[in-house]
Tab-separated table of C-alpha atoms and ligand atoms in Angstrom:
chain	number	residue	atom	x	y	z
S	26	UNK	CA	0.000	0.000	0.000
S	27	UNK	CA	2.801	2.320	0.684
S	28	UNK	CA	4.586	1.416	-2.319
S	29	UNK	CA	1.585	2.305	-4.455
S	30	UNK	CA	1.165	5.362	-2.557
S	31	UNK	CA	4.694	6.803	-2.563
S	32	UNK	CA	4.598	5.607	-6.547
S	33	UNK	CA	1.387	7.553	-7.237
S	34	UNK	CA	2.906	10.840	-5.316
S	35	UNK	CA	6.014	10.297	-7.470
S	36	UNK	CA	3.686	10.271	-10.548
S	37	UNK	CA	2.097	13.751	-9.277
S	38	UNK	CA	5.567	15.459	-9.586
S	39	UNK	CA	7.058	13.577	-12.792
S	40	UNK	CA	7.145	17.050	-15.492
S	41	UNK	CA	6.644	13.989	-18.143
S	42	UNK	CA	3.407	12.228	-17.069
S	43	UNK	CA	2.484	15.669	-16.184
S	44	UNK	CA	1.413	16.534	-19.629
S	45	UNK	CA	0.668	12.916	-21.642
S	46	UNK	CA	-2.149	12.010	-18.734
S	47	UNK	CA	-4.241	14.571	-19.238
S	48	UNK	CA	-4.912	13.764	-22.157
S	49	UNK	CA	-6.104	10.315	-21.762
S	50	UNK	CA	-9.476	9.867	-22.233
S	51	UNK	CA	-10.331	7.428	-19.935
S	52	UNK	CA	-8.241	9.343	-17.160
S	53	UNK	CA	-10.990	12.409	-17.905
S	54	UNK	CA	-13.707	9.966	-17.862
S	55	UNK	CA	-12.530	8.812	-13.846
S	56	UNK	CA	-12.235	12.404	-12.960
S	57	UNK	CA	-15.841	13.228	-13.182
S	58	UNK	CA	-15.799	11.171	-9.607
S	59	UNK	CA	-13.574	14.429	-8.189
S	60	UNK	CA	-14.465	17.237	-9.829
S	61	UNK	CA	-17.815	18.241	-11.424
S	62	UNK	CA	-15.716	19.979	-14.231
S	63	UNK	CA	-13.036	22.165	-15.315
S	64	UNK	CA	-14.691	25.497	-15.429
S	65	UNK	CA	-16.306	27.579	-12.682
S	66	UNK	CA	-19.987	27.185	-14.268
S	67	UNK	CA	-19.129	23.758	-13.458
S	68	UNK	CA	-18.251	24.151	-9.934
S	69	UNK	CA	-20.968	27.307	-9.228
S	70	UNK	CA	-23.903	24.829	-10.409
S	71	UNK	CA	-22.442	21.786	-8.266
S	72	UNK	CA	-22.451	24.006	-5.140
S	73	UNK	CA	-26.140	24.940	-5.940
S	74	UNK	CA	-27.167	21.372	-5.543
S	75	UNK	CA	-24.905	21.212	-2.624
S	76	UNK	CA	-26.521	24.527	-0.899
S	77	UNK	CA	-30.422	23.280	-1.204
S	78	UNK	CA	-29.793	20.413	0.778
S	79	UNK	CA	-27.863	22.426	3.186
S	80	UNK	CA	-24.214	21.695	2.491
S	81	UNK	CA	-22.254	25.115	1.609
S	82	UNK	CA	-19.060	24.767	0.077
S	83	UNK	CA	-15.471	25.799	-0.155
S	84	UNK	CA	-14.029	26.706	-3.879
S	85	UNK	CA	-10.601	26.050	-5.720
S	86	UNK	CA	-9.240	26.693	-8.677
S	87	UNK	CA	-6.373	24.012	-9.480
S	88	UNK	CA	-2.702	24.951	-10.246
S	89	UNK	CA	0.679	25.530	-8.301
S	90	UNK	CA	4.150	25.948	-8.690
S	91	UNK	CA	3.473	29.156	-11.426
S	92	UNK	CA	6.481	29.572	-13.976
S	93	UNK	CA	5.915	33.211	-14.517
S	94	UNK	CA	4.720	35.764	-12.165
S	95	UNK	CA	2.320	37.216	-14.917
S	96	UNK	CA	0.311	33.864	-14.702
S	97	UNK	CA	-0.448	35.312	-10.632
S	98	UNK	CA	-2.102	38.536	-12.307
S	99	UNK	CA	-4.751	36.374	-13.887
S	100	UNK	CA	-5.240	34.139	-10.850
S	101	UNK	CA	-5.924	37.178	-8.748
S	102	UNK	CA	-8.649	38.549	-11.048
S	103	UNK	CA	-10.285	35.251	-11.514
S	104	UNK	CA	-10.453	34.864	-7.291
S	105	UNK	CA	-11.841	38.553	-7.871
S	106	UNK	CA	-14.588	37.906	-10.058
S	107	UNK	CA	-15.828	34.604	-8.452
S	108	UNK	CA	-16.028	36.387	-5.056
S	109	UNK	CA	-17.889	39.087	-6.869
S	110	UNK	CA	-20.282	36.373	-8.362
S	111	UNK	CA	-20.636	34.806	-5.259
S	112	UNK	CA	-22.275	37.725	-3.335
S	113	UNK	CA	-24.219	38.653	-6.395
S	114	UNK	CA	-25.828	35.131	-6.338
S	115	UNK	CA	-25.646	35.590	-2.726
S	116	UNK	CA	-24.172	31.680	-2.467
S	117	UNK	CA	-22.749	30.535	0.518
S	118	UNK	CA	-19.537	29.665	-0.680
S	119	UNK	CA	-15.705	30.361	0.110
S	120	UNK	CA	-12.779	29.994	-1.811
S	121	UNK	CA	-9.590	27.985	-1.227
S	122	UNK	CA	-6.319	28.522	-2.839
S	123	UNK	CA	-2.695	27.377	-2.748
S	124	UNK	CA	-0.172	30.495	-2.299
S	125	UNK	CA	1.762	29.244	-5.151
S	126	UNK	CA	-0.946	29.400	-7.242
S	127	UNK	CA	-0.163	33.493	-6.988
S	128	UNK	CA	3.853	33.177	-7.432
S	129	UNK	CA	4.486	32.042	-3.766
S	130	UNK	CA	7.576	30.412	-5.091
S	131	UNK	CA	9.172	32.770	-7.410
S	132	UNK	CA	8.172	36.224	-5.084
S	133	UNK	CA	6.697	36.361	-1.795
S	134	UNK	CA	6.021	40.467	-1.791
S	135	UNK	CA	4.068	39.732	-4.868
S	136	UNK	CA	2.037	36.884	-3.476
S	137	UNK	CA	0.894	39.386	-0.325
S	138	UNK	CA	0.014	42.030	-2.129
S	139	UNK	CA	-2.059	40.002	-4.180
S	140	UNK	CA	-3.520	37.404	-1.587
S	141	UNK	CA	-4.312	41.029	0.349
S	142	UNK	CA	-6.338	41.930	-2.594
S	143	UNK	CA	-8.190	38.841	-2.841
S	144	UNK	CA	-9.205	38.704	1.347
S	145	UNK	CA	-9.890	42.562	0.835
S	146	UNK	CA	-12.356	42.067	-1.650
S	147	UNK	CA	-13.597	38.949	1.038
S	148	UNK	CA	-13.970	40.904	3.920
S	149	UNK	CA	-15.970	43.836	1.688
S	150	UNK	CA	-18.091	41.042	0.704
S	151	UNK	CA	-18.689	39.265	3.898
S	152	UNK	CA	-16.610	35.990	2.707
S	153	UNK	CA	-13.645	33.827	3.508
S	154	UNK	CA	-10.657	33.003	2.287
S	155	UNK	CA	-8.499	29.537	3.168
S	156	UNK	CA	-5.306	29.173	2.234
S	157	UNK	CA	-3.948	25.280	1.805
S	158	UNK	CA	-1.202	23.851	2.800
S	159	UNK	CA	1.564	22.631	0.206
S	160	UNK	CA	4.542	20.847	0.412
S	161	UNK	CA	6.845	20.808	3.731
S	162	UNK	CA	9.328	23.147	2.019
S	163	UNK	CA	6.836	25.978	2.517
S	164	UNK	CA	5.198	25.049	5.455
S	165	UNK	CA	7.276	27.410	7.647
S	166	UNK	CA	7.367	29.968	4.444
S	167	UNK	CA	2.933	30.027	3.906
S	168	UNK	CA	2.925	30.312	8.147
S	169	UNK	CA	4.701	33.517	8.846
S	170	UNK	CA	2.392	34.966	5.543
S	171	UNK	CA	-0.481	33.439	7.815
S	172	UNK	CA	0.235	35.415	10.313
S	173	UNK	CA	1.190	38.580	8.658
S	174	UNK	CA	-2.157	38.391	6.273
S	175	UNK	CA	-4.157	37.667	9.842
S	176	UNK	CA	-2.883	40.628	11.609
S	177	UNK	CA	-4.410	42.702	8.895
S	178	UNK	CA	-7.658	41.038	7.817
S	179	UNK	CA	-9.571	38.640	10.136
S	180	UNK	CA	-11.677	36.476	7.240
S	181	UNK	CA	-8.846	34.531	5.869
S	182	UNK	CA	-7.998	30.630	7.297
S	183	UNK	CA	-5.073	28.320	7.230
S	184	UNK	CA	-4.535	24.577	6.751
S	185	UNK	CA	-2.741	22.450	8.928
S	186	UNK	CA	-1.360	19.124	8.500
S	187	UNK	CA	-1.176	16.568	11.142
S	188	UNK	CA	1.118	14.510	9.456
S	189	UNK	CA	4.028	16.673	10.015
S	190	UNK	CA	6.322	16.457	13.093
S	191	UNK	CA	5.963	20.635	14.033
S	192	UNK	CA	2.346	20.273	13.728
S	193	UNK	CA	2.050	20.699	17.649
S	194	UNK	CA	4.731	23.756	17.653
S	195	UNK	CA	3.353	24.970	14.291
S	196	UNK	CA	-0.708	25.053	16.251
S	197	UNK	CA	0.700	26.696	19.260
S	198	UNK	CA	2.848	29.192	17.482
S	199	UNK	CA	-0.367	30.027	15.017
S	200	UNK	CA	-2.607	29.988	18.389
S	201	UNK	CA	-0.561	33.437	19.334
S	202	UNK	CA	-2.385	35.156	16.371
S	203	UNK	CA	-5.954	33.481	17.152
S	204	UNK	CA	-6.310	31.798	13.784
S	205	UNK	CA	-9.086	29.998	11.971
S	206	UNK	CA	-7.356	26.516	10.957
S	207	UNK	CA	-9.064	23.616	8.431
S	208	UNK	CA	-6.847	20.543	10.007
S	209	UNK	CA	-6.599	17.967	7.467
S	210	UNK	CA	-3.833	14.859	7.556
S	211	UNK	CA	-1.543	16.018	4.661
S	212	UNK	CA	-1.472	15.129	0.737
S	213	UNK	CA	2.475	14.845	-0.304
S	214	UNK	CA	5.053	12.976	-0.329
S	215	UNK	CA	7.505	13.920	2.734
S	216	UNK	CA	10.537	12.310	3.968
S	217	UNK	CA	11.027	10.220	6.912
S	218	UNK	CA	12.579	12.894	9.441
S	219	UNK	CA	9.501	15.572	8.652
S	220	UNK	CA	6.230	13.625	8.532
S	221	UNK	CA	5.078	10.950	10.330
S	222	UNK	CA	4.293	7.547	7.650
S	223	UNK	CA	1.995	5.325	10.239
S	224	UNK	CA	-1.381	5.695	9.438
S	225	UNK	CA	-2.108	5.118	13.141
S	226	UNK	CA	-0.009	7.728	14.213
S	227	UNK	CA	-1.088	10.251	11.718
S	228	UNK	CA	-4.602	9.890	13.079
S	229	UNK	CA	-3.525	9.777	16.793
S	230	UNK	CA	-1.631	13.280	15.891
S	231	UNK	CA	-4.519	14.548	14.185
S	232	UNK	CA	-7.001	13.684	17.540
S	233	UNK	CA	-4.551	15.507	19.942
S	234	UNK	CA	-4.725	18.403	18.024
S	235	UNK	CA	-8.213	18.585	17.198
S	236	UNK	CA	-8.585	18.696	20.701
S	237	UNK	CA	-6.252	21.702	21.260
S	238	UNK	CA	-7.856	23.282	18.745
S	239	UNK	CA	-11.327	22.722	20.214
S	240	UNK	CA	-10.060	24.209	23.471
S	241	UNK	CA	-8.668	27.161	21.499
S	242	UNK	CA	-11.870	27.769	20.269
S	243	UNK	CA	-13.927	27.182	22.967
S	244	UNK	CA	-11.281	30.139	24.921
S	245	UNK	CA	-11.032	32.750	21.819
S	246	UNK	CA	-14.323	32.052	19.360
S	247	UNK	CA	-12.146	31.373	16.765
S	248	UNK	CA	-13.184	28.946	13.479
S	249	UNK	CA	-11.556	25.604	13.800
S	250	UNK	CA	-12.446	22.983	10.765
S	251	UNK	CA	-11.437	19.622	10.662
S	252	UNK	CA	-10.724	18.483	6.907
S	253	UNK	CA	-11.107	14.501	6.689
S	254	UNK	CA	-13.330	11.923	5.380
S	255	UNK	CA	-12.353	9.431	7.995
S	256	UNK	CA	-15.374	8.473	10.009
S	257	UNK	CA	-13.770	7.090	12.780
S	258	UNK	CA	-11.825	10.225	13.631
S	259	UNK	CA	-14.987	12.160	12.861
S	260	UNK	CA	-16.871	10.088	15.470
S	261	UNK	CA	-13.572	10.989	18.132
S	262	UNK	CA	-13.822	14.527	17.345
S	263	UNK	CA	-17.417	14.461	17.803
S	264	UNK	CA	-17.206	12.475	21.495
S	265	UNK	CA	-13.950	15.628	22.269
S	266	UNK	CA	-16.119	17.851	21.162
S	267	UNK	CA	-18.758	16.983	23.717
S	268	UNK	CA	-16.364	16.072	26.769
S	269	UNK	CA	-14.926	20.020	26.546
S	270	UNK	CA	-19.022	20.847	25.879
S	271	UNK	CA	-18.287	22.493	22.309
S	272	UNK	CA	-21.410	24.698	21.040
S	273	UNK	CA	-24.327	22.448	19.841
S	274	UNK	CA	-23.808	23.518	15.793
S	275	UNK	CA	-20.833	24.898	15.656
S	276	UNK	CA	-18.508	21.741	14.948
S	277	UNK	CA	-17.579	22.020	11.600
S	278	UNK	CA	-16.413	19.377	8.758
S	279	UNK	CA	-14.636	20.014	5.511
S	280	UNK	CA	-15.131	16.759	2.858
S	281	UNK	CA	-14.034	16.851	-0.403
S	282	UNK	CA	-16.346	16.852	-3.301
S	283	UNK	CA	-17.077	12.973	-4.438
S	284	UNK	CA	-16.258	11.035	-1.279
S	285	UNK	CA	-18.435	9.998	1.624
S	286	UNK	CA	-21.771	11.639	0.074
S	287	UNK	CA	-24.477	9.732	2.222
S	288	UNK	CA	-21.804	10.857	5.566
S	289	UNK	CA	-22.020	14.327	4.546
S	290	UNK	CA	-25.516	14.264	4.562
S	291	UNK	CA	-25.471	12.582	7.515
S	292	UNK	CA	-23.225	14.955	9.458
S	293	UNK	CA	-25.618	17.491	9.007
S	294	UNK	CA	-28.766	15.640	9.995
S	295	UNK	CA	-27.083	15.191	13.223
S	296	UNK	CA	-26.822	19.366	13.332
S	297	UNK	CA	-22.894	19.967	12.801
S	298	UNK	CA	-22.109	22.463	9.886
S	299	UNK	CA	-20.456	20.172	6.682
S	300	UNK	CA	-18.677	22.387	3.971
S	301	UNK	CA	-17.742	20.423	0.830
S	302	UNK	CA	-14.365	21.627	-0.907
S	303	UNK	CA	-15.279	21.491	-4.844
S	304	UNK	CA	-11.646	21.528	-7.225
S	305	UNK	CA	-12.362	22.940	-11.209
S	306	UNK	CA	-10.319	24.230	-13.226
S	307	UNK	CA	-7.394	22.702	-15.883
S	308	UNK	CA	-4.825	21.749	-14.236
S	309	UNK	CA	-5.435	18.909	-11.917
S	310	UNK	CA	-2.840	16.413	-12.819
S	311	UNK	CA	-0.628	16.904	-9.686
S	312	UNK	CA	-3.752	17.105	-7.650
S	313	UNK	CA	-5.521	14.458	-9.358
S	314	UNK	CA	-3.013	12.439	-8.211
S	315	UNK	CA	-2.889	12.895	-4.980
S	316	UNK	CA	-6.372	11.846	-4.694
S	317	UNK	CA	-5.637	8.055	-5.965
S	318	UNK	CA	-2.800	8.246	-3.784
S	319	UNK	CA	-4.865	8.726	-0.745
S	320	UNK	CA	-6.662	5.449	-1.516
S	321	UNK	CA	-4.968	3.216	-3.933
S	322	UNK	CA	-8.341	1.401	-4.552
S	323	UNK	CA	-9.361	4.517	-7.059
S	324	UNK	CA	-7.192	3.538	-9.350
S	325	UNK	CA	-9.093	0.224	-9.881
S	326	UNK	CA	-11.925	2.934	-10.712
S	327	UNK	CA	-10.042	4.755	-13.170
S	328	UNK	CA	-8.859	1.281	-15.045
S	329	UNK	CA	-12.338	0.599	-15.014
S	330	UNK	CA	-13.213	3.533	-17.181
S	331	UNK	CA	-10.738	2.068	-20.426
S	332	UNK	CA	-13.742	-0.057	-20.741
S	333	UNK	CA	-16.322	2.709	-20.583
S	334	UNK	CA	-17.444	5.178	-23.595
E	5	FAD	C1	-11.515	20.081	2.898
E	5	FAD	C2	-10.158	19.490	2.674
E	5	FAD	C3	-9.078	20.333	2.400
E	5	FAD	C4	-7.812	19.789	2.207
E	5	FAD	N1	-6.749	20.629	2.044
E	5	FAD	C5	-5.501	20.122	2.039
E	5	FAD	C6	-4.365	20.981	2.038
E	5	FAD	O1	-4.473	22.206	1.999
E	5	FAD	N2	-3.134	20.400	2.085
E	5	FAD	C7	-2.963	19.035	2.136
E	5	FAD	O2	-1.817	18.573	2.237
E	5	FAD	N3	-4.028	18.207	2.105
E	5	FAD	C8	-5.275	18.717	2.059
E	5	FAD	N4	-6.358	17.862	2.066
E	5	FAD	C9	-6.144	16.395	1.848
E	5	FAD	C10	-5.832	15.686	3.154
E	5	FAD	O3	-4.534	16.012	3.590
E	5	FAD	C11	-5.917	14.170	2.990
E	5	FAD	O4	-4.970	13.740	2.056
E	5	FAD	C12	-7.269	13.665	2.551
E	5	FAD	O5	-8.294	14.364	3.167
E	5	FAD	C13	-7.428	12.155	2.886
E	5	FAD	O6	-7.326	11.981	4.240
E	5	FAD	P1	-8.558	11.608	5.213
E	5	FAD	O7	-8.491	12.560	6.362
E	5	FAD	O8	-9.815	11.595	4.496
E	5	FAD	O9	-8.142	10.230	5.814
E	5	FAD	P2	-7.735	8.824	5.100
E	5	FAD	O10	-7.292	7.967	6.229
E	5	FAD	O11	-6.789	9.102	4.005
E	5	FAD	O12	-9.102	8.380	4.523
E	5	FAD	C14	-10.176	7.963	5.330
E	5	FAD	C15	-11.188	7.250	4.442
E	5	FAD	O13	-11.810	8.219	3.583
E	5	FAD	C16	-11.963	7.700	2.272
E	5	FAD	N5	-11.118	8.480	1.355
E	5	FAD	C17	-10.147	9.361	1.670
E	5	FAD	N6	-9.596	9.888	0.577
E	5	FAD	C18	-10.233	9.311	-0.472
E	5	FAD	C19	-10.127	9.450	-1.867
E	5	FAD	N7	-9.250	10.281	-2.445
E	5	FAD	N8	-10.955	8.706	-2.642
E	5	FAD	C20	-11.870	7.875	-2.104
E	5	FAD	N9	-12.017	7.705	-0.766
E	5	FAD	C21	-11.215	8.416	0.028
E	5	FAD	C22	-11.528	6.253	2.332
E	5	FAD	O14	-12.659	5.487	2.634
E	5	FAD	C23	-10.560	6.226	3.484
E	5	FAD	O15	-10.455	4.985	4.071
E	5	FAD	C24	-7.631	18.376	2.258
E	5	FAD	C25	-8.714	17.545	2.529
E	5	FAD	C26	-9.951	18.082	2.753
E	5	FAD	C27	-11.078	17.146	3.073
């Protein structure tokens, strides 16, 4: 299992397979299981459906790692203009983006004066903005912009990863700046002395701090999300939440668009708050991915679709 996993993460970074998988048809065919499409129409008219039975949703446009810092201008306005259609179709919906996706890795001045203009237009507009967490290299990097962004606008939220070895340090260094954190156990492929590789342990990590952050929030108000699809860990957050009496309704999931439908639905039933995180746009390759790598049984899915039309 770890073989296949650390192959498939390999796969996500290889510049080659990069652009000749794409274009397989039958590799489109299996992404219609992720994604609803590559366009924001796509991922507007998903979230509709989502909203009317009482799921809001979280929004991202694919794409990292930018070549040229000219490509961040465009990313910017597009942010722009879907937070302007949002509170025209007055959706409940928030947007999600990777910092390299605005030049993180080629200028870091850039990135905050254009991540500023994105939460400006947010917190005009009453809405949100999450920033993901990439790769371990800028873990340390997307934190200090975390808290530099937070001191100056109060809608905007960072993920953590629970995989990582600073996690705890990384929580109670963010906890200084009262921060709204989506915890999630962590998508790439890290080496031995930086992330944790037990699935066990991951999970254990990702319990103690949930509850931390639960206690954080229950002190300072602050939004604390827990990113995951596992329902055992869901069902432990749940029993925390009630041992440090959490607000009735205020516990909050983050599932990813696809997965665990009739547990979504569910969640909410039971009167916690379940946001689904919906990916369009064209580049999903290195995301894509991921996604098999997080449960090597998709890929028997995808294989499956050779056969299909
Ligand atoms: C809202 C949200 C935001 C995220 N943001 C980030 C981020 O910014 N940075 C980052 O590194 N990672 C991010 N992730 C991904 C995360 O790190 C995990 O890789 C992913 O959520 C799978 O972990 P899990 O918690 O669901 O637990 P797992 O133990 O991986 O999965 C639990 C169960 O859920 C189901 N499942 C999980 N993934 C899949 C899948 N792809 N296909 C089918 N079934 C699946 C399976 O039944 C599995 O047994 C995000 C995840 C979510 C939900």
């Amino acid at each position: 299992m770890a073989v296949m996993r650390n192959f498939l993460l390999w796969c996500s970074e290889n510049p080659t397979l990069r652009t000749k998988v794409p274009q397989m048809s039958f590799v489109q065919r299996a992404l219609k299981r992720f994604m609803p499409g590559e366009e924001i129409d796509d991922a507007i008219t998903a979230s509709k459906e989502f909203i009317d039975i009482g799921i809001p949703t979280v929004l991202t446009r694919l794409g990292e790692d930018l070549q040229d810092l000219s490509e961040a201008d465009e990313v910017t306005n597009h942010y722009l203009s879907v937070i302007d259609r949002i509170a025209e179709e007055k959706l409940d919906i928030e947007i999600s983006l990777k910092l390299t996706q605005l030049g993180f890795n080629l200028s870091e001045e850039k990135t905050f004066e254009n991540f500023d203009k994105i939460a400006e237009r947010a917190e005009k507009l009453n809405n949100v903005v999450w920033i993901d967490m990439e790769g371990s290299e800028y873990t340390q990097k997307t934190i200090n912009f975390y808290k530099r962004i937070k001191a100056k606008r109060s809608n905007v939220g960072l993920c953590l990863q629970s995989y990582l070895f600073s996690s705890h340090q990384d929580l109670n260094d963010l906890l200084e700046v009262i921060p709204n954190i989506r915890l999630v156990k962590g998508a790439y492929n890290e080496p031995h002395d930086i992330a944790l590789r037990d699935k066990f342990r991951v999970d254990e990590n990702y319990l103690d701090l949930a509850r931390k952050m639960l206690e954080a929030s229950n002190k300072d108000g602050n939004r604390m999300v827990f990113g995951t699809q596992d329902l055992k860990l869901i069902e432990a957050i749940k029993k925390e939440a009630d041992i440090l009496n959490y607000p009735q309704g205020k516990l909050e999931f983050q599932m990813l668009y696809g997965i665990k439908p009739n547990a979504q639905k569910q969640l909410v039933k039971e009167g916690h708050i379940v946001r689904v995180l919906i990916s369009y746009g064209k580049s999903w390759y290195p995301w894509y991915m991921r996604r098999l790598a997080e449960r090597p049984a998709n890929i028997a899915f995808v294989l499956k679709n050779i056969f299909t039309k």
